Coordinates of C-alpha atoms in Angstrom, one line a residue:
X1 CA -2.6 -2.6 -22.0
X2 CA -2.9 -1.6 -18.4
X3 CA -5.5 -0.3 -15.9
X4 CA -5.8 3.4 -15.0
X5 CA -3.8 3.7 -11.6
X6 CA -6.0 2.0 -9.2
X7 CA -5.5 0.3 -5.4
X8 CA -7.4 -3.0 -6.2
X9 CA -9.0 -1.9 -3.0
X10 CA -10.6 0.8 -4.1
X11 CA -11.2 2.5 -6.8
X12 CA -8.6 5.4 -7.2
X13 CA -9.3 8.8 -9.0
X14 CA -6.2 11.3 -8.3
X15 CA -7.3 14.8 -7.3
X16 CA -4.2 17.5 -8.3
X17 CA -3.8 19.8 -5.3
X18 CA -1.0 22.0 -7.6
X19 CA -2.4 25.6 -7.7
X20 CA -5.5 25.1 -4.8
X21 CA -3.5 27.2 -2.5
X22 CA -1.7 24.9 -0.2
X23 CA -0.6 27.1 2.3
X24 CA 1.2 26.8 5.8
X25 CA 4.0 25.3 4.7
X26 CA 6.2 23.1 7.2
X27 CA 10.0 22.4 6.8
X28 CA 11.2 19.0 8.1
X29 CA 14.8 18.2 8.4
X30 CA 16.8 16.0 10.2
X31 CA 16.2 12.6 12.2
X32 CA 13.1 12.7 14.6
X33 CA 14.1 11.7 17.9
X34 CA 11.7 11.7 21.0
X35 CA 9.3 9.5 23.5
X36 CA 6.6 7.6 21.9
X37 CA 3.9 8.9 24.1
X38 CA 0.7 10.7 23.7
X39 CA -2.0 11.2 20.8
X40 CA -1.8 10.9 17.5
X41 CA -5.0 10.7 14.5
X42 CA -4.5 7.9 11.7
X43 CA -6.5 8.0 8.7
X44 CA -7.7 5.6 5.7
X45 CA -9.3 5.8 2.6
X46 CA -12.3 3.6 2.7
X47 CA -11.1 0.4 4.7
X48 CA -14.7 0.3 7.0
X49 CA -16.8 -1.7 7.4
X50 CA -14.5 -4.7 5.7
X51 CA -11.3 -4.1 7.6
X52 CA -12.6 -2.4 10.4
X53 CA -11.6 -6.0 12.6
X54 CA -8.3 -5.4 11.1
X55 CA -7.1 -2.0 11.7
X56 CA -8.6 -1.9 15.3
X57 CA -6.4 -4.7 16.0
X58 CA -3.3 -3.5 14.3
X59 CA -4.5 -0.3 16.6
X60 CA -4.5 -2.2 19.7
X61 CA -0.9 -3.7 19.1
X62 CA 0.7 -0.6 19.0
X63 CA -0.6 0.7 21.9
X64 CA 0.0 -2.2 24.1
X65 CA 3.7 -2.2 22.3
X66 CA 3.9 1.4 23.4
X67 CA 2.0 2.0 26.4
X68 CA 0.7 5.8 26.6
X69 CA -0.2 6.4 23.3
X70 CA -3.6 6.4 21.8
X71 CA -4.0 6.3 18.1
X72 CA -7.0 7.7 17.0
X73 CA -8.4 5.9 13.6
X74 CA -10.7 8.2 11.1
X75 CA -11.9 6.4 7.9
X76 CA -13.1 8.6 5.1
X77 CA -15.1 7.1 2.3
X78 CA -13.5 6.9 -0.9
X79 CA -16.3 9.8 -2.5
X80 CA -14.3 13.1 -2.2
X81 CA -11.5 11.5 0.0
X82 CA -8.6 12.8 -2.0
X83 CA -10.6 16.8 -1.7
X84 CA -10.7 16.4 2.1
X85 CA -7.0 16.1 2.1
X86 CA -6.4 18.9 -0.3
X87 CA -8.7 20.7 2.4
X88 CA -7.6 19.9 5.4
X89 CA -4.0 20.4 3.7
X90 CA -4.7 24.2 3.0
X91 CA -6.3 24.7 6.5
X92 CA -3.2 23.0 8.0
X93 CA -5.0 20.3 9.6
X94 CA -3.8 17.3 8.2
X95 CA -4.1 14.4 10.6
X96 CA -0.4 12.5 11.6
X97 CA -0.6 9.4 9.5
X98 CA -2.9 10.0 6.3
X99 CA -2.8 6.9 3.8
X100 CA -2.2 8.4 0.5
X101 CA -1.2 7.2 -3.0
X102 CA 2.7 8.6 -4.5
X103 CA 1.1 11.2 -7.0
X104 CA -1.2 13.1 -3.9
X105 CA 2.0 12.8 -2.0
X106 CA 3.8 15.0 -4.9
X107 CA 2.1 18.3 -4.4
X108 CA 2.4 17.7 -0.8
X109 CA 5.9 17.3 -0.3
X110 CA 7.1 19.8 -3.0
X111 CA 4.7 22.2 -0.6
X112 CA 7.2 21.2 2.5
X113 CA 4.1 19.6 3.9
X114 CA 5.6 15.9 4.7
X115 CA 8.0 14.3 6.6
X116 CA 11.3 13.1 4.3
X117 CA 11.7 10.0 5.7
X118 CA 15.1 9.2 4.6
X119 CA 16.4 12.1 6.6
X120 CA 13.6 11.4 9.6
X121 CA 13.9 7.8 9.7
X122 CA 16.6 6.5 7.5
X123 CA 16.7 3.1 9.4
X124 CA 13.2 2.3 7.9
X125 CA 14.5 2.2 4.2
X126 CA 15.9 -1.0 4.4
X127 CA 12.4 -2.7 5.8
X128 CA 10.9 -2.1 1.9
X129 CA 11.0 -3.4 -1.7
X130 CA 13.5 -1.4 -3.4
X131 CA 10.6 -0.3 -6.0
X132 CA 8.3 0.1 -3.4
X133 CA 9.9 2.8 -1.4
X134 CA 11.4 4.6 -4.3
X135 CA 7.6 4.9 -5.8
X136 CA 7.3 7.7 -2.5
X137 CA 10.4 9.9 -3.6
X138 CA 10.2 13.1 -5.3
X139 CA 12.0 14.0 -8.2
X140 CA 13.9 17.3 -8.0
X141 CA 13.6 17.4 -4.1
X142 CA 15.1 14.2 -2.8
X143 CA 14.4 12.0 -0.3
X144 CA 11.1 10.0 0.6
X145 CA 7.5 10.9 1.6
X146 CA 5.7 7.8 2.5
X147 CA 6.0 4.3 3.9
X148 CA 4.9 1.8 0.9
X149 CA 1.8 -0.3 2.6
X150 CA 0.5 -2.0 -0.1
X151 CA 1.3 -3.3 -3.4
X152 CA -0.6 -4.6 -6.3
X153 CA -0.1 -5.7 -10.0
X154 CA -2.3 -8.1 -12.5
X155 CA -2.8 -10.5 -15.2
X156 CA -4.8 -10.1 -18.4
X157 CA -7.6 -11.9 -18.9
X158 CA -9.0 -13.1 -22.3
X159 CA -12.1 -14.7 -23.2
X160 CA -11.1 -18.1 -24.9
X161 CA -14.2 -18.6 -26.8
X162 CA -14.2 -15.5 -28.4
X163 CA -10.3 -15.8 -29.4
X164 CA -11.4 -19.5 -31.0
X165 CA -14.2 -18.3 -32.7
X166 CA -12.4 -15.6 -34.2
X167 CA -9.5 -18.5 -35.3
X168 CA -7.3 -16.8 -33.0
X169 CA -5.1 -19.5 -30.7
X170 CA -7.0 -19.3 -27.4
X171 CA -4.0 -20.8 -25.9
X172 CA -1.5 -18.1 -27.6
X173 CA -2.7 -14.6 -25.7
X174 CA -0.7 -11.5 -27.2
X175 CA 2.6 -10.9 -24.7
X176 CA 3.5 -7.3 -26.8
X177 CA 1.8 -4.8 -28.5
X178 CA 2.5 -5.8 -31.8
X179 CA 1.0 -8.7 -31.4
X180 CA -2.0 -7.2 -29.5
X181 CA -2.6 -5.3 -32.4
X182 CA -2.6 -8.4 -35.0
X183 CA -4.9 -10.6 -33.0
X184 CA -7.6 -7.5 -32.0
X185 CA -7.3 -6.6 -36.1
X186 CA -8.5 -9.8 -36.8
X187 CA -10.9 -10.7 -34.2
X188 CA -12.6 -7.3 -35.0
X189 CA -12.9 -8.5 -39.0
X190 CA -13.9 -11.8 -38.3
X191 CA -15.8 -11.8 -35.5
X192 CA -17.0 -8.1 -34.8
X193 CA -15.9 -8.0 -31.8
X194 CA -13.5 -5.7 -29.5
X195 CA -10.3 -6.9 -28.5
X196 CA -10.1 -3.6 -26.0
X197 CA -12.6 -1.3 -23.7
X198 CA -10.1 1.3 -23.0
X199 CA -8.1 3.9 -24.3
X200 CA -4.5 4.4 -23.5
X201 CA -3.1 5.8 -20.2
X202 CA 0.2 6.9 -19.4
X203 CA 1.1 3.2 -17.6
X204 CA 0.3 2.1 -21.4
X205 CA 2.8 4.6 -23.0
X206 CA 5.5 3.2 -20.4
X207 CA 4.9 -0.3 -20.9
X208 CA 5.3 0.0 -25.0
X209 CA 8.8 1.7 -24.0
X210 CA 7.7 4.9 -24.4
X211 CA 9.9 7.9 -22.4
X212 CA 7.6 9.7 -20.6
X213 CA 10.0 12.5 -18.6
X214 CA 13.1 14.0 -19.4
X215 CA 16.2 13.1 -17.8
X216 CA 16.0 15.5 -15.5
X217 CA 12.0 14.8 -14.3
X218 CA 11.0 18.3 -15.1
X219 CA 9.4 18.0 -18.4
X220 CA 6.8 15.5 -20.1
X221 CA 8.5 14.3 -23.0
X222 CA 5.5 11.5 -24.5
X223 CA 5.2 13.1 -27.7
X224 CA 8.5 11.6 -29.1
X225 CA 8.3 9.2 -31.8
X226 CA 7.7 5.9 -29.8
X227 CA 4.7 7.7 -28.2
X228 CA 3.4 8.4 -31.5
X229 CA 3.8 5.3 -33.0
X230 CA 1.6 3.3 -29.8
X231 CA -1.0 6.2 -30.7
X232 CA -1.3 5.0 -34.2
X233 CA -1.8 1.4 -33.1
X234 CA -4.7 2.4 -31.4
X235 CA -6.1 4.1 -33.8
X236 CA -5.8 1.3 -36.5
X237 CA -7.5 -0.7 -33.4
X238 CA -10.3 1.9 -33.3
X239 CA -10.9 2.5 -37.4
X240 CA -11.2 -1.4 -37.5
X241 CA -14.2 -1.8 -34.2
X242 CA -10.9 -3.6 -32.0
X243 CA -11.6 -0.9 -29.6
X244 CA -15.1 0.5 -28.3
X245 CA -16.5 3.4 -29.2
X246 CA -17.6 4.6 -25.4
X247 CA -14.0 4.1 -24.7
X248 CA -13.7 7.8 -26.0
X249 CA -16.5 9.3 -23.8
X250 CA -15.3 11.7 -20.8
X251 CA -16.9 9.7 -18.3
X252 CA -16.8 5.7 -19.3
X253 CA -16.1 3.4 -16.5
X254 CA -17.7 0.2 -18.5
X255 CA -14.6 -1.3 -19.5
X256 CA -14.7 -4.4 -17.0
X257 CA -18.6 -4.5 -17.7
X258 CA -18.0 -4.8 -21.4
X259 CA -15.8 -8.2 -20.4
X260 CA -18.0 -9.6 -18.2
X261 CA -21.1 -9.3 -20.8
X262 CA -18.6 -11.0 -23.1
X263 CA -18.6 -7.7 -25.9
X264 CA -14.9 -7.4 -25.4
X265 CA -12.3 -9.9 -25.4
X266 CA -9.4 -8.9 -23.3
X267 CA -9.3 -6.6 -20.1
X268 CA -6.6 -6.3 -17.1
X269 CA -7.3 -7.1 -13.9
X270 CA -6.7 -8.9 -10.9
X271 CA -7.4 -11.6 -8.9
X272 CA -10.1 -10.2 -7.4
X273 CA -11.9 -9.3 -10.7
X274 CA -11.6 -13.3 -11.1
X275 CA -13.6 -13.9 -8.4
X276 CA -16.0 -11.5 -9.5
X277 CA -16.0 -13.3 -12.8
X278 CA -16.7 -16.9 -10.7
X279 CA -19.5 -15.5 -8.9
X280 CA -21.4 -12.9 -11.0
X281 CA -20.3 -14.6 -14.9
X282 CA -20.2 -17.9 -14.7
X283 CA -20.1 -18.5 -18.4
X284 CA -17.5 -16.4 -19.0
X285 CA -15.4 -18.1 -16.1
X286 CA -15.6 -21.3 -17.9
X287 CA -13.7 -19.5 -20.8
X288 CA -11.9 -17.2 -19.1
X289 CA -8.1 -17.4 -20.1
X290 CA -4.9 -16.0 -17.6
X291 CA -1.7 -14.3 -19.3
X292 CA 1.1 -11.9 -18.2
X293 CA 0.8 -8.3 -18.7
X294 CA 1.0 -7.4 -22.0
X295 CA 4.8 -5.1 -22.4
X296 CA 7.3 -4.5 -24.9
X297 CA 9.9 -3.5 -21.5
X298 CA 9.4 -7.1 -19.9
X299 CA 8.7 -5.6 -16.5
X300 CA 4.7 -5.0 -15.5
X301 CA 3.1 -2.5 -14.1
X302 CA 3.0 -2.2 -10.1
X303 CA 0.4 0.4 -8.1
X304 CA 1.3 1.4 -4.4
X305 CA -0.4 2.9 -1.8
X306 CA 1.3 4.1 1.6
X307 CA 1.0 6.5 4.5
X308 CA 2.6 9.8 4.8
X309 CA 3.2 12.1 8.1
X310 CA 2.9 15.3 7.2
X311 CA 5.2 18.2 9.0
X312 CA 2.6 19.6 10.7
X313 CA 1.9 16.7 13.3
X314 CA 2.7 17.9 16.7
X315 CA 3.7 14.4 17.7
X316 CA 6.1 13.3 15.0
X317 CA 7.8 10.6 17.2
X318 CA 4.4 8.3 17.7
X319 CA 3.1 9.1 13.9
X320 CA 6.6 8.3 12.6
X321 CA 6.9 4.7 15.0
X322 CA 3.3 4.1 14.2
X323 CA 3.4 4.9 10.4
X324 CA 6.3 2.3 10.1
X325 CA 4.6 -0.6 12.4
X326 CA 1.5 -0.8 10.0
X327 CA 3.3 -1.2 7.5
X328 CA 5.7 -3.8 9.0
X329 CA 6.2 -7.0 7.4
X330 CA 3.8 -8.8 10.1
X331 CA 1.0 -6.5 9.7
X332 CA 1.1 -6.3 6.1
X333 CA 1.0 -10.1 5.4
X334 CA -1.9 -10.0 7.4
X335 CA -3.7 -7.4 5.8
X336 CA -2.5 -9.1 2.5
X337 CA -4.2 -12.1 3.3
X338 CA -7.5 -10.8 3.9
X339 CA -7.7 -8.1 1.2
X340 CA -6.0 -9.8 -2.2
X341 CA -3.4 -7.2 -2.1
X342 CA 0.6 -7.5 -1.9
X343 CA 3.5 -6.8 1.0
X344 CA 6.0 -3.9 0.0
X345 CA 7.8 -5.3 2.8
X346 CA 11.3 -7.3 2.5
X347 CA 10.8 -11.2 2.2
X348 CA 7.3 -10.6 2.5
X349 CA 6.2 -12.3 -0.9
X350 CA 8.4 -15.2 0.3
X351 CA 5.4 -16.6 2.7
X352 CA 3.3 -19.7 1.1
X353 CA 0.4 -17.9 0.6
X354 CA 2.4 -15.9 -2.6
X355 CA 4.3 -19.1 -3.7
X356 CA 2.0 -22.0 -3.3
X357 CA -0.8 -22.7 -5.5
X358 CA -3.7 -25.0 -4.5
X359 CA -4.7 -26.2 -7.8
X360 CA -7.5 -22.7 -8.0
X361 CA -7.4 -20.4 -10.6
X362 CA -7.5 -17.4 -7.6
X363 CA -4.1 -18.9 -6.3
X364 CA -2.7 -19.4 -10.0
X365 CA -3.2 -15.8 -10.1
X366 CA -2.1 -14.3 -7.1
X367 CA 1.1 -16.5 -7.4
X368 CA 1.5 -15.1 -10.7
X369 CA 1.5 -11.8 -9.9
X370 CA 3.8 -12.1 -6.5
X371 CA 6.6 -13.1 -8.5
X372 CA 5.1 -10.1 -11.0
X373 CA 6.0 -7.6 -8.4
X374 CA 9.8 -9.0 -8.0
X375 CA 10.4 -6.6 -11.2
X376 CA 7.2 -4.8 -11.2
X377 CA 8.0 -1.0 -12.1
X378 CA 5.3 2.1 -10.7
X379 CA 5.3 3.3 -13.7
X380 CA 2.9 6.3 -13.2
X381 CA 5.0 9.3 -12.5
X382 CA 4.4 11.4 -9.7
X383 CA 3.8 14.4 -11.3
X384 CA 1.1 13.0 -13.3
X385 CA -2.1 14.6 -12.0
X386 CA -5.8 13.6 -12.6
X387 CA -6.0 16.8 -14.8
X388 CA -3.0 15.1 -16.9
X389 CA -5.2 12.1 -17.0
X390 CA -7.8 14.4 -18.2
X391 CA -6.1 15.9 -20.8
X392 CA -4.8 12.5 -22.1
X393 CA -7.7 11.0 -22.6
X394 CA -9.3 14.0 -24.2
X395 CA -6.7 14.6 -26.8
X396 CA -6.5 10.7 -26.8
X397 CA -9.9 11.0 -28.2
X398 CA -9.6 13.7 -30.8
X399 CA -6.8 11.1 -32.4
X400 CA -9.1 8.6 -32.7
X401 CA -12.0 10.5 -33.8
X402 CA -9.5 11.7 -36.8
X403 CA -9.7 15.3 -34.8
X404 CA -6.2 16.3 -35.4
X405 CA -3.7 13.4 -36.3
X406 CA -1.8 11.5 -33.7
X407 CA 1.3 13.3 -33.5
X408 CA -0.5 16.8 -33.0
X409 CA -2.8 15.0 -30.1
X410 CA 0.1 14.1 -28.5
X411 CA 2.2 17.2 -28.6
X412 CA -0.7 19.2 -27.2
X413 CA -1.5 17.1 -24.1
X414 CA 2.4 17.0 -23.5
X415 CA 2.5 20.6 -24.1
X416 CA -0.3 20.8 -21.5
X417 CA 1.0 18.7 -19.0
X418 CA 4.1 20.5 -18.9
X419 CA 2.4 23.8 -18.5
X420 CA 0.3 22.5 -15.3
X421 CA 3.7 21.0 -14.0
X422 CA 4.8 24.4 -14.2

């Protein structure tokens, strides 16, 4: 059971720009050569006031590193950040660096409207986690649209008391969905209680083994049997109460609330939700219990963010340099530090802060999950836009409600995924 794609930072809500008339398109090709000079505009999604300190002085290096430029930082707030881009991508005035998550960066570069790094800058490549850098390339068009930034993955928590009052081995979490299935079955008889707040999302269809494209990446192929088979789990989960009934409403966001009030039993999260726990639930801290993701492939689920140039920016040698020096290995550790996030960077998990614990729960965690990432997979595909999501949960719903079996739920959202792919 996984999260909805999300940046730990903030919370993420992907916009599809396929069919809202992206126009002016812009051709890139080649390595991009030239003086690292002049003005360039660098924009975030939602990092003021918190890590205003922080990108002003990542700001401030670059320029003294390369006297004559000016870098130019706008911050949008995270409420309709991912429509401005759409926007200012159909008016053609994207600014040079934009920070953007791999599935905005789909439409984009399938428009011609990013830079292909691998042909721009292929020296940069070797800088990134493997899985980082690959979570930025297209399918179908090659090459790669976006620097990875930052990284983050997750434990499950569990409430202890509420697995022990149920007679359920607070010390034996469920590792697989089989066994996620057995223990929320029972704890909903026996105790009344929900193992889950949330539905499935496609991350959840990945991690039970599920194939969600064809071989080729042109076609959503969910529907097969495996994807039918994790659909009936959760609909035994939802007949029995193991899964909430708001789960199924269009606009439910109460899955984490539902933990922290103790009426669920197990939620994903990270290690910042655990200090959220500390400070705002004290008496479900006391109980709260720390497990690995739970997957039938044995890798978890990783979400990335990065920044993009787009081939519009009429100073692609600073954008380029700048792009890849904030999300260096010196700046990101930094900014992991500060923020609970991950490096994408080479080596970058290798510093003491990722491999040390200090005897707290919050370093347990983020240990944890650092050597999480090693294998981590982005499992979200590209393609899949917010109105996929949409469409998901919706038929996702009708299964559950007994609306139309779960087979026929799934073979009409794949059928209408495909169709807005097309």
């Amino acid at each position: 059971m996984e999260t909805t794609r999300r940046t730990f930072l903030i919370g993420l809500a992907a916009v599809p720009l396929a069919g809202c008339g992206l126009g002016g398109q812009q051709q890139s090709g080649g390595a991009v050569s030239g003086e690292i000079k002049g003005e360039i505009t660098f924009q975030t999604w939602a990092l003021k006031p918190k890590y205003t300190d922080y990108v002003n002085g990542v700001v401030d290096a670059f320029q003294k590193q390369h006297p004559g430029t000016t870098v130019k930082w706008v911050d949008q707030p995270a409420d309709g950040y991912l429509q401005k881009v759409m926007a200012d991508a159909s008016a053609g005035s994207l600014p040079d660096v934009i920070n953007v998550p791999p599935d905005l960066s789909f439409p984009l570069a399938k428009k011609g409207q990013l830079v292909n790094l691998d042909e721009a800058m292929p020296e940069a490549k070797g800088d990134y986690l493997e899985n980082g850098w690959r979570a930025y390339e297209i399918p179908g068009k090659g090459g790669c649209y976006g620097f990875p930034w930052y990284l983050n993955t997750g434990p499950i928590f569990y409430n202890k008391a509420l697995f022990q009052q149920a007679g359920l081995d607070p010390n034996k979490p469920p590792t697989t969905f089989k066994e996620a299935e057995e223990q929320a079955l029972q704890l909903a008889q026996r105790s009344k209680i929900a193992m889950l707040g949330q539905t499935p999302t496609i991350v959840d269809f990945a991690l039970y083994g599920v194939k969600l494209l064809s071989d080729n990446g042109e076609t959503f192929v969910f529907n097969e049997p495996k994807g039918v088979e994790l659909l009936e789990i959760y609909k035994r989960m939802y007949d029995a109460g193991a899964l909430v009934p708001e789960a199924l409403t269009q606009n439910y966001t109460g899955s984490g609330a539902k933990f922290m009030a103790q009426q669920t039993a197990l939620t994903p999260g990270s290690a910042y939700d655990l200090g959220k726990f500390k400070t705002d639930a004290p008496s479900l801290y006391a109980n709260i219990g720390i497990a690995k993701p739970i997957t039938n492939t044995g890798h978890a689920a990783m979400y990335v963010h990065g920044v993009s140039v787009p081939a519009a920016s009429k100073n692609k040698p600073t954008a380029l340099a700048f792009g890849r020096f904030v999300t260096n290995a010196e700046n990101q550790l930094k900014f992991a530090k500060i923020s609970g996030i991950f490096p994408s960077t080479k080596g970058g998990m290798s510093d003491p802060h990722f491999t040390t614990e200090d005897g707290t729960d919050e370093a347990r965690v983020r240990v944890a999950a650092a050597k999480q990432l090693g294998d981590a997979v982005n499992y979200t595909p590209v393609q899949f836009s917010s109105q996929m999501q949409e469409s998901l949960r919706q038929q996702v719903a009708d299964a559950m409600l007994g609306k139309k079996s779960p087979k026929q739920a799934l073979d009409d959202v794949v059928a209408e995924c495909n169709r807005l792919l097309k």
